PDB file of C-alpha atoms and ligand atoms in Angstrom:
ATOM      1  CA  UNK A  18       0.000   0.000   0.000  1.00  0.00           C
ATOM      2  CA  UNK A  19       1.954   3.195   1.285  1.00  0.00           C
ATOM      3  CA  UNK A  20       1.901   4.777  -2.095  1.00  0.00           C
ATOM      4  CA  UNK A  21       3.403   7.357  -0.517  1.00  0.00           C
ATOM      5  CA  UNK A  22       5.116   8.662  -3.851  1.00  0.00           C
ATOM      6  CA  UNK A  23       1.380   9.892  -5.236  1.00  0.00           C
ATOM      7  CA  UNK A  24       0.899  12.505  -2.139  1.00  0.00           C
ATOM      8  CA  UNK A  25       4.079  14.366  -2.451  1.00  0.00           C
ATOM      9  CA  UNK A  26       3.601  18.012  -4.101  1.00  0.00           C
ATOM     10  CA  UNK A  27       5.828  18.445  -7.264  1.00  0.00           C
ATOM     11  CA  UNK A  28       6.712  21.906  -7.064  1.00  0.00           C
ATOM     12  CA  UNK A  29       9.419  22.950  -9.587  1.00  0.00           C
ATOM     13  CA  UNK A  30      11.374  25.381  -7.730  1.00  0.00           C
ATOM     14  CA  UNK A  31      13.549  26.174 -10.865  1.00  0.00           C
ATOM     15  CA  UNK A  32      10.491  27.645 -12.082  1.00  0.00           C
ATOM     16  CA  UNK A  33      11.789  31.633 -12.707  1.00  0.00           C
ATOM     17  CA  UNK A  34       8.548  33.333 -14.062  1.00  0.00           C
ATOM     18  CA  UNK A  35       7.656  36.581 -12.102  1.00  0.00           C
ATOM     19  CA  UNK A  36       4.151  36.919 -12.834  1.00  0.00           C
ATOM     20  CA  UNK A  37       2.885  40.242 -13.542  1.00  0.00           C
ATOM     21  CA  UNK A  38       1.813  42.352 -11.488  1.00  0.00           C
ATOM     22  CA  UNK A  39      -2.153  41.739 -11.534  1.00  0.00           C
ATOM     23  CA  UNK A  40      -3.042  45.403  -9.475  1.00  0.00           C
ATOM     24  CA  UNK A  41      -4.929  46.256  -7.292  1.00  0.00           C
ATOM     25  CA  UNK A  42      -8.209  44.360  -8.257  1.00  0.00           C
ATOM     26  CA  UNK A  43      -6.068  41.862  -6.690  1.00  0.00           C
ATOM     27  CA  UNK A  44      -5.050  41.778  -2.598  1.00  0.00           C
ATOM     28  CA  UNK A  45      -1.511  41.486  -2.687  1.00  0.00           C
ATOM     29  CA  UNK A  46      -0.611  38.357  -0.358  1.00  0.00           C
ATOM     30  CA  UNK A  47       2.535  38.649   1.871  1.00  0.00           C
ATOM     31  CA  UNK A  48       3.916  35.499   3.277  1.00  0.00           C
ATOM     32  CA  UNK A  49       4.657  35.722   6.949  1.00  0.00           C
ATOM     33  CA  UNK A  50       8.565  37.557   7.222  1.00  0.00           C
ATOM     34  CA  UNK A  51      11.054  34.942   5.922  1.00  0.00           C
ATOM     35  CA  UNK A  52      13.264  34.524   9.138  1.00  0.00           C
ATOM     36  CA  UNK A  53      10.163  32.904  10.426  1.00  0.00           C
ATOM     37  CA  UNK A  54       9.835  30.771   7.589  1.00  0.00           C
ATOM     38  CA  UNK A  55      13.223  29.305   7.419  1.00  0.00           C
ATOM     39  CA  UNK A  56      12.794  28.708  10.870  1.00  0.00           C
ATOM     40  CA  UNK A  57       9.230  26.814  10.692  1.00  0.00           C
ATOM     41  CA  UNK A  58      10.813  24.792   7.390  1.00  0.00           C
ATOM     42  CA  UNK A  59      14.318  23.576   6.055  1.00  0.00           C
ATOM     43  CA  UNK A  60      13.864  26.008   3.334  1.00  0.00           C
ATOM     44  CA  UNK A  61      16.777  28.474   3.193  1.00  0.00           C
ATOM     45  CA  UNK A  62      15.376  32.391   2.480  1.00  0.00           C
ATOM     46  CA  UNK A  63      16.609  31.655  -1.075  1.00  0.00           C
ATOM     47  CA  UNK A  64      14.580  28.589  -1.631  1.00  0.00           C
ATOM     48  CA  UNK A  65      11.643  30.232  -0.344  1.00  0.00           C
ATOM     49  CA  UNK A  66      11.348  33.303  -2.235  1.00  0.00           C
ATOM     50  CA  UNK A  67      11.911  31.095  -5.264  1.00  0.00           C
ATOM     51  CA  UNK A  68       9.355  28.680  -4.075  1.00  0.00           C
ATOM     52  CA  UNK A  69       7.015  32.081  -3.330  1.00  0.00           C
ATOM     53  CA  UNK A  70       7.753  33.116  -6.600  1.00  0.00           C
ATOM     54  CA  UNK A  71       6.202  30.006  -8.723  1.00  0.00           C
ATOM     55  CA  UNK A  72       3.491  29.617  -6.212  1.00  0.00           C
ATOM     56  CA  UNK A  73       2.256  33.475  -7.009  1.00  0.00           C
ATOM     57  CA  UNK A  74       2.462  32.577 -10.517  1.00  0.00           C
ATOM     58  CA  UNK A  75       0.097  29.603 -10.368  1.00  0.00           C
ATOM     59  CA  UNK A  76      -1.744  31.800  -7.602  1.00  0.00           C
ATOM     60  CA  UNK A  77      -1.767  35.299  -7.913  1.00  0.00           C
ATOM     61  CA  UNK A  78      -3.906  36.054  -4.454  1.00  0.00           C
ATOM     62  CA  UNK A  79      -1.897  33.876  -2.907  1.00  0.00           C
ATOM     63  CA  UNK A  80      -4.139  31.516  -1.457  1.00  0.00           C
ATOM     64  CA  UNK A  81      -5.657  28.415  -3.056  1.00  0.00           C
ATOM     65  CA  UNK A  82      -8.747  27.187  -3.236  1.00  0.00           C
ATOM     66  CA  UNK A  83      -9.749  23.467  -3.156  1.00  0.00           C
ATOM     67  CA  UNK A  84     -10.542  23.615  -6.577  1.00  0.00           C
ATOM     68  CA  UNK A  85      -7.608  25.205  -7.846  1.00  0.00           C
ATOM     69  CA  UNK A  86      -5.041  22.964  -6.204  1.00  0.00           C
ATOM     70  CA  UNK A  87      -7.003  19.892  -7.645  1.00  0.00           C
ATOM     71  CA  UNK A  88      -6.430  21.340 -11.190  1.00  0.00           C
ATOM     72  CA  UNK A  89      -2.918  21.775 -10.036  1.00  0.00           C
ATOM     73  CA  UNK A  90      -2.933  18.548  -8.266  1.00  0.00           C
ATOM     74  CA  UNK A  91      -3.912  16.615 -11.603  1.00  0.00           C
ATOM     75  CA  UNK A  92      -1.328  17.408 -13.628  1.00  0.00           C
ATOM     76  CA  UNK A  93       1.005  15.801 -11.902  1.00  0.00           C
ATOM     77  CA  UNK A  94      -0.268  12.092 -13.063  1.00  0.00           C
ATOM     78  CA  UNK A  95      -1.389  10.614 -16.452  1.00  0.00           C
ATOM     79  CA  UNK A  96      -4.452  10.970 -17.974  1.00  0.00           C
ATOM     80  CA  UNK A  97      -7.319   8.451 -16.707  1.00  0.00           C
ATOM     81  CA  UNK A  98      -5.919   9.010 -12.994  1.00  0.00           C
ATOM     82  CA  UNK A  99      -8.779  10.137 -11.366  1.00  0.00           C
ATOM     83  CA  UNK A 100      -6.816  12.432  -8.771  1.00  0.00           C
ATOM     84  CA  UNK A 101      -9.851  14.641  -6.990  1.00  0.00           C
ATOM     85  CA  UNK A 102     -10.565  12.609  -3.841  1.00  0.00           C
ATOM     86  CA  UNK A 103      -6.861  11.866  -3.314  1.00  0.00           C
ATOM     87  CA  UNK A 104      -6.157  15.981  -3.535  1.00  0.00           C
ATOM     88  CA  UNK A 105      -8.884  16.435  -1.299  1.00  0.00           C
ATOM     89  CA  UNK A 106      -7.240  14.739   1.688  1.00  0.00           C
ATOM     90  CA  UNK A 107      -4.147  16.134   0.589  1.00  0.00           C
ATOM     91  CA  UNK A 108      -5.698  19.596   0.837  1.00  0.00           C
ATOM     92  CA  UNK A 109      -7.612  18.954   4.248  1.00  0.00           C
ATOM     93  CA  UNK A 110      -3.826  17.733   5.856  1.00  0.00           C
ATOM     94  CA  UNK A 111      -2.045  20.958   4.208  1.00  0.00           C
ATOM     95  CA  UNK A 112      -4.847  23.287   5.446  1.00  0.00           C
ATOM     96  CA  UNK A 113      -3.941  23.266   8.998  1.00  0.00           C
ATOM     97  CA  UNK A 114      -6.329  25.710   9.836  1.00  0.00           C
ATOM     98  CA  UNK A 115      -9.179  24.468   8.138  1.00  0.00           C
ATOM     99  CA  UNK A 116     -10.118  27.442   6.393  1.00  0.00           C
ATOM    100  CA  UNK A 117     -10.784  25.848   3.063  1.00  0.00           C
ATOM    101  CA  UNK A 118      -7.768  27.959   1.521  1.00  0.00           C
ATOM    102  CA  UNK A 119      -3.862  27.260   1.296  1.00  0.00           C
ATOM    103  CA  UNK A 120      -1.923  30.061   2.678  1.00  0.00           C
ATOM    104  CA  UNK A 121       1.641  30.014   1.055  1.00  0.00           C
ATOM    105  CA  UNK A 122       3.006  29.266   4.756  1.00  0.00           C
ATOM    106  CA  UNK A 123       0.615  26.296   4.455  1.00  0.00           C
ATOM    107  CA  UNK A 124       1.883  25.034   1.418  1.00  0.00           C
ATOM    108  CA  UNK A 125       5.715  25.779   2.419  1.00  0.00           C
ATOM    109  CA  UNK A 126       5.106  23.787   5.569  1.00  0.00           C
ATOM    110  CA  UNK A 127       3.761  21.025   3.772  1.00  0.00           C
ATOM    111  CA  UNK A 128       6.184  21.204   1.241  1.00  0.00           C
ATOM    112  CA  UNK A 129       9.115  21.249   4.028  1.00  0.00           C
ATOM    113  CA  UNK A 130       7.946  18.224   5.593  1.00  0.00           C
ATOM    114  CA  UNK A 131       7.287  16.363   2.104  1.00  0.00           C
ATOM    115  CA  UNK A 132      10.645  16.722   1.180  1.00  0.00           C
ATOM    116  CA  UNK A 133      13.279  17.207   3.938  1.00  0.00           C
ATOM    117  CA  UNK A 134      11.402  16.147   6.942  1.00  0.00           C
ATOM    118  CA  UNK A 135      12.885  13.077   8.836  1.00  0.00           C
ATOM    119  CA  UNK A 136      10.890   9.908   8.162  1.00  0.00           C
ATOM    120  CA  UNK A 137       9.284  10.361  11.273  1.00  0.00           C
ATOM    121  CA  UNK A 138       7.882  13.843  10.373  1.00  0.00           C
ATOM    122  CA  UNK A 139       6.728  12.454   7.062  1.00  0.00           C
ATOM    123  CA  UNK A 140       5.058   9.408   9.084  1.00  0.00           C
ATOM    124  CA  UNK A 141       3.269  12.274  11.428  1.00  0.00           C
ATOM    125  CA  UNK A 142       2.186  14.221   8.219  1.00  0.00           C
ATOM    126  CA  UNK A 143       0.879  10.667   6.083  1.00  0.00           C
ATOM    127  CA  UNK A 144      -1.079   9.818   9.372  1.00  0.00           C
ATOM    128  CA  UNK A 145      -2.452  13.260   9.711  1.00  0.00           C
ATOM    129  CA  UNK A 146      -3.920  12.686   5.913  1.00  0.00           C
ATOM    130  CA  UNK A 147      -5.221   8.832   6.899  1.00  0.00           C
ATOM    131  CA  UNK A 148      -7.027  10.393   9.652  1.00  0.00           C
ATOM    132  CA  UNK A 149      -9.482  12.222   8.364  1.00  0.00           C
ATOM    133  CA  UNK A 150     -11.680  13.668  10.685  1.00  0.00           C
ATOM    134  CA  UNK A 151      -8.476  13.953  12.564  1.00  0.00           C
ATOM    135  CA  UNK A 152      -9.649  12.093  15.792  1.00  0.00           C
ATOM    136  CA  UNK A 153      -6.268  10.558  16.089  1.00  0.00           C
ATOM    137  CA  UNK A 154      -7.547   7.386  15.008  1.00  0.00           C
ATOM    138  CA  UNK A 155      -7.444   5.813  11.631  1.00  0.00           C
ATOM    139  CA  UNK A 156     -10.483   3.766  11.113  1.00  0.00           C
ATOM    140  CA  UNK A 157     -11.480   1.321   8.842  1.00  0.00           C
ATOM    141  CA  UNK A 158     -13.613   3.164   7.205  1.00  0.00           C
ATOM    142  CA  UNK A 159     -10.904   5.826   6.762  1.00  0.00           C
ATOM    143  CA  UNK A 160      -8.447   3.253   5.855  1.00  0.00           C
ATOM    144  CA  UNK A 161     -11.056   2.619   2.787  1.00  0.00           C
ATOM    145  CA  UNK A 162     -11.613   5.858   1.620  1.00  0.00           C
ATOM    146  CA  UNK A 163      -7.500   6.387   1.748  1.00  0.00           C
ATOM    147  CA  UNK A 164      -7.139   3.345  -0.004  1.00  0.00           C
ATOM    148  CA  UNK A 165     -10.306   3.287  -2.339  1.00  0.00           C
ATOM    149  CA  UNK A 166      -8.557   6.899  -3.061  1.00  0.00           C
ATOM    150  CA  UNK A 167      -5.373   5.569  -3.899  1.00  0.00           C
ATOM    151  CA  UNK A 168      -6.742   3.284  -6.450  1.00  0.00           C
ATOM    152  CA  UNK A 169      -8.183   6.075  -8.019  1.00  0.00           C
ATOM    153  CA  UNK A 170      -5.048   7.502  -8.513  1.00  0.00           C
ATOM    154  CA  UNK A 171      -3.397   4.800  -9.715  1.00  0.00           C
ATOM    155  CA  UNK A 172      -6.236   5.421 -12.502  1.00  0.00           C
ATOM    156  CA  UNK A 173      -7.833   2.476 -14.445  1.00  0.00           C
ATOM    157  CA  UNK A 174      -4.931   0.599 -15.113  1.00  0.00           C
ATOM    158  CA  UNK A 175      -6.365  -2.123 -13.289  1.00  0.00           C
ATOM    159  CA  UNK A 176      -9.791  -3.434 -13.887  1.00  0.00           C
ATOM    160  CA  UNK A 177      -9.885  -5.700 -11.398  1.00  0.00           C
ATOM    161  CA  UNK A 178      -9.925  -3.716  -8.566  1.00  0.00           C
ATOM    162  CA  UNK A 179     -13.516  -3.569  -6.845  1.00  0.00           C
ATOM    163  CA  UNK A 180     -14.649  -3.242  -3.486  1.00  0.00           C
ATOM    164  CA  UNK A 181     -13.242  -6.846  -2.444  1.00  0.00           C
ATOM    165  CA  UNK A 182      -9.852  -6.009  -3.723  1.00  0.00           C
ATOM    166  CA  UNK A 183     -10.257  -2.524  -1.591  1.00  0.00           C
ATOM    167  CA  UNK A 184     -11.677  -4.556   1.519  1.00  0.00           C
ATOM    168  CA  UNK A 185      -8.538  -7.446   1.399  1.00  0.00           C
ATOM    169  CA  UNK A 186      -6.029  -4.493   1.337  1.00  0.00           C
ATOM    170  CA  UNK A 187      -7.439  -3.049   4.011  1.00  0.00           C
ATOM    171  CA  UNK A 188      -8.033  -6.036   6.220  1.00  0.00           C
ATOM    172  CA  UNK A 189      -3.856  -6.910   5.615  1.00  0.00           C
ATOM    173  CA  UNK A 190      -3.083  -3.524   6.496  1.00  0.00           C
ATOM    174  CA  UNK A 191      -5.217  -3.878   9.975  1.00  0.00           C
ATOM    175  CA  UNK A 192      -4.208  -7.006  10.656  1.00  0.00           C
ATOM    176  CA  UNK A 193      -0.360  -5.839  10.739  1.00  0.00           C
ATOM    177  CA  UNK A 194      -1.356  -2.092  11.954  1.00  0.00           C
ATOM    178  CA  UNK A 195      -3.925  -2.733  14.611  1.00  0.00           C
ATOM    179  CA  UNK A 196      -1.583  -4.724  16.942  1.00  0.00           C
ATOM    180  CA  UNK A 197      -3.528  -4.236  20.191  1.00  0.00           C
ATOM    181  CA  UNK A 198      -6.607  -5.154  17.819  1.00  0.00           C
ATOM    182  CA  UNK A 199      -9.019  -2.759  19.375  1.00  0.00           C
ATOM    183  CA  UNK A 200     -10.083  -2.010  15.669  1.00  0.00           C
ATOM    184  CA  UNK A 201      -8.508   1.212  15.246  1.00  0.00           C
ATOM    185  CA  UNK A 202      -5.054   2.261  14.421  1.00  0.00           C
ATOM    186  CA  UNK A 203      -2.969   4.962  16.617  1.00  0.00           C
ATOM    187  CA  UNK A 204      -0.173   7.214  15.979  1.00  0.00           C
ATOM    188  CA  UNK A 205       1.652   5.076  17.925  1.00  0.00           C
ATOM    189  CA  UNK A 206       0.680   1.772  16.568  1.00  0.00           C
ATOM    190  CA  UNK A 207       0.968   3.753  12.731  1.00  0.00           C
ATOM    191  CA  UNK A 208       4.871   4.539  13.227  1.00  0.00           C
ATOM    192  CA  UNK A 209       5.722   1.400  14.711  1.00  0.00           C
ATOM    193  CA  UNK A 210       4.320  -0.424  12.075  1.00  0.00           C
ATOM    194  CA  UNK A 211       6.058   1.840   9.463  1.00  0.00           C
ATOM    195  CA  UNK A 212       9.360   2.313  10.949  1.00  0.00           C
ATOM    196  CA  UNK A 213       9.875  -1.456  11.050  1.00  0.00           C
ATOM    197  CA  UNK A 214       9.010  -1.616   7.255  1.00  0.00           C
ATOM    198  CA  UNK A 215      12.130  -1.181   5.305  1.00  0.00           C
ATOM    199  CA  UNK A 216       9.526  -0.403   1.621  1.00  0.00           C
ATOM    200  CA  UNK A 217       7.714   1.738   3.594  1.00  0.00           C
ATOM    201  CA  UNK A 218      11.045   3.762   5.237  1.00  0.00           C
ATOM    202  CA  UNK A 219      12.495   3.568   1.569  1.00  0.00           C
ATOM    203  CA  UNK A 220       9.033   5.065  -0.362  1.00  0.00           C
ATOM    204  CA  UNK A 221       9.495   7.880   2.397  1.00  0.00           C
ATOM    205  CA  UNK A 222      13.274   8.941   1.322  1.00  0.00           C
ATOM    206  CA  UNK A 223      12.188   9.789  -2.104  1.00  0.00           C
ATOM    207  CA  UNK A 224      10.973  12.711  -1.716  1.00  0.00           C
ATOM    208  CA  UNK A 225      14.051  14.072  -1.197  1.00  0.00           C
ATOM    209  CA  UNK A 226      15.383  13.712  -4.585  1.00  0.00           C
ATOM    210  CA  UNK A 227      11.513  14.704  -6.151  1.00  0.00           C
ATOM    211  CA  UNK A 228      12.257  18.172  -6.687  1.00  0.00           C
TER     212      UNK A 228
HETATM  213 CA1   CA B  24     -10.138   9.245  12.590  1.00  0.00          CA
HETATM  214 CA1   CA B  25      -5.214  -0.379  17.752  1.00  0.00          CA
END
């Protein structure tokens, strides 16, 4: 399971483009002051002005909506991936706040954590996104929306998959998850699990090389 690979945000930081100016019609957005930034992230200034700089050109207010970060999202896999409820959980965990819009610190957070974060910060974050209603349990009914999510994403390369494929993967995920077996997995439980998985600790350390 642990496709771990489809959450991370591509972000091409080598993207240059200074968008124009779009006025006033537009509220200009200023991130919170940079020292604080570097600080909250492993970002260095540099890195985050560039960063700031291709995220005002995809989003000139400088917040995202939902919507707009699925389009985003999306273009990141092939065709026939169906991406949208995969981006939505990624959007809930970025959106600390639950404000239904992505603040640039948001996203550099996020982005931080996706790609330089220790394993166990990256653990924290993916466990954040399992849980949805953020409970700190994982049920198994989120297990099968993550899951029935991640198939999506995969697209329809697969025909085979139906609810009974879904329902086996998530059973073999509980049944090595859920040690205490009380039906529901912890943070705790979630990271012991995962640290003692070399694919999973593996799928984790390539985000560093992503962008
Ligand atoms: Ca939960
Ligand atoms: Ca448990």
């Amino acid at each position: 399971m642990f496709h771990i690979d489809e959450c991370r945000t591509h972000y091409d930081v080598s993207q240059d483009s200074e968008v124009e100016d779009l006025g006033e019609h537009h509220q200009r957005y200023k991130p919170d002051s940079l020292g604080a930034l570097c600080r909250a992230t492993r970002f260095s200034e540099a890195e985050i002005k560039k960063i700031y700089r291709g995220f005002k050109a995809e989003c000139p207010t400088g917040v995202v909506k939902e919507d707009t970060f699925k389009l985003i999202y999306a273009q990141f896999f092939p065709q026939g991936a169906n991406t949208s409820q995969y981006a939505h959980y990624v959007f809930n965990t970025l959106d600390q706040d639950n404000s239904g819009l992505l603040s640039f610190d948001e996203f550099v957070t996020g982005l931080s954590i996706l790609s330089r974060g220790s394993l166990e910060e990256k653990l924290r974050w993916t466990f954040s996104l399992y849980d949805i209603n953020g409970d700190g349990y994982i049920t198994r009914e989120e297990m099968t929306d993550i899951v029935s999510a991640i198939y999506d994403l995969m697209g329809k390369l697969d025909p085979c998959v139906d609810e009974d494929t879904v329902k086996e993967k998530v059973d073999r995920i509980f049944q090595k998850m859920d040690v205490n077996k009380d039906g529901v997995v912890t943070l705790e439980e979630f990271l012991e699990c995962c640290n003692n998985d070399e694919d999973i600790s593996r799928s984790m350390t390539v985000f560093d090389s992503s962008f």
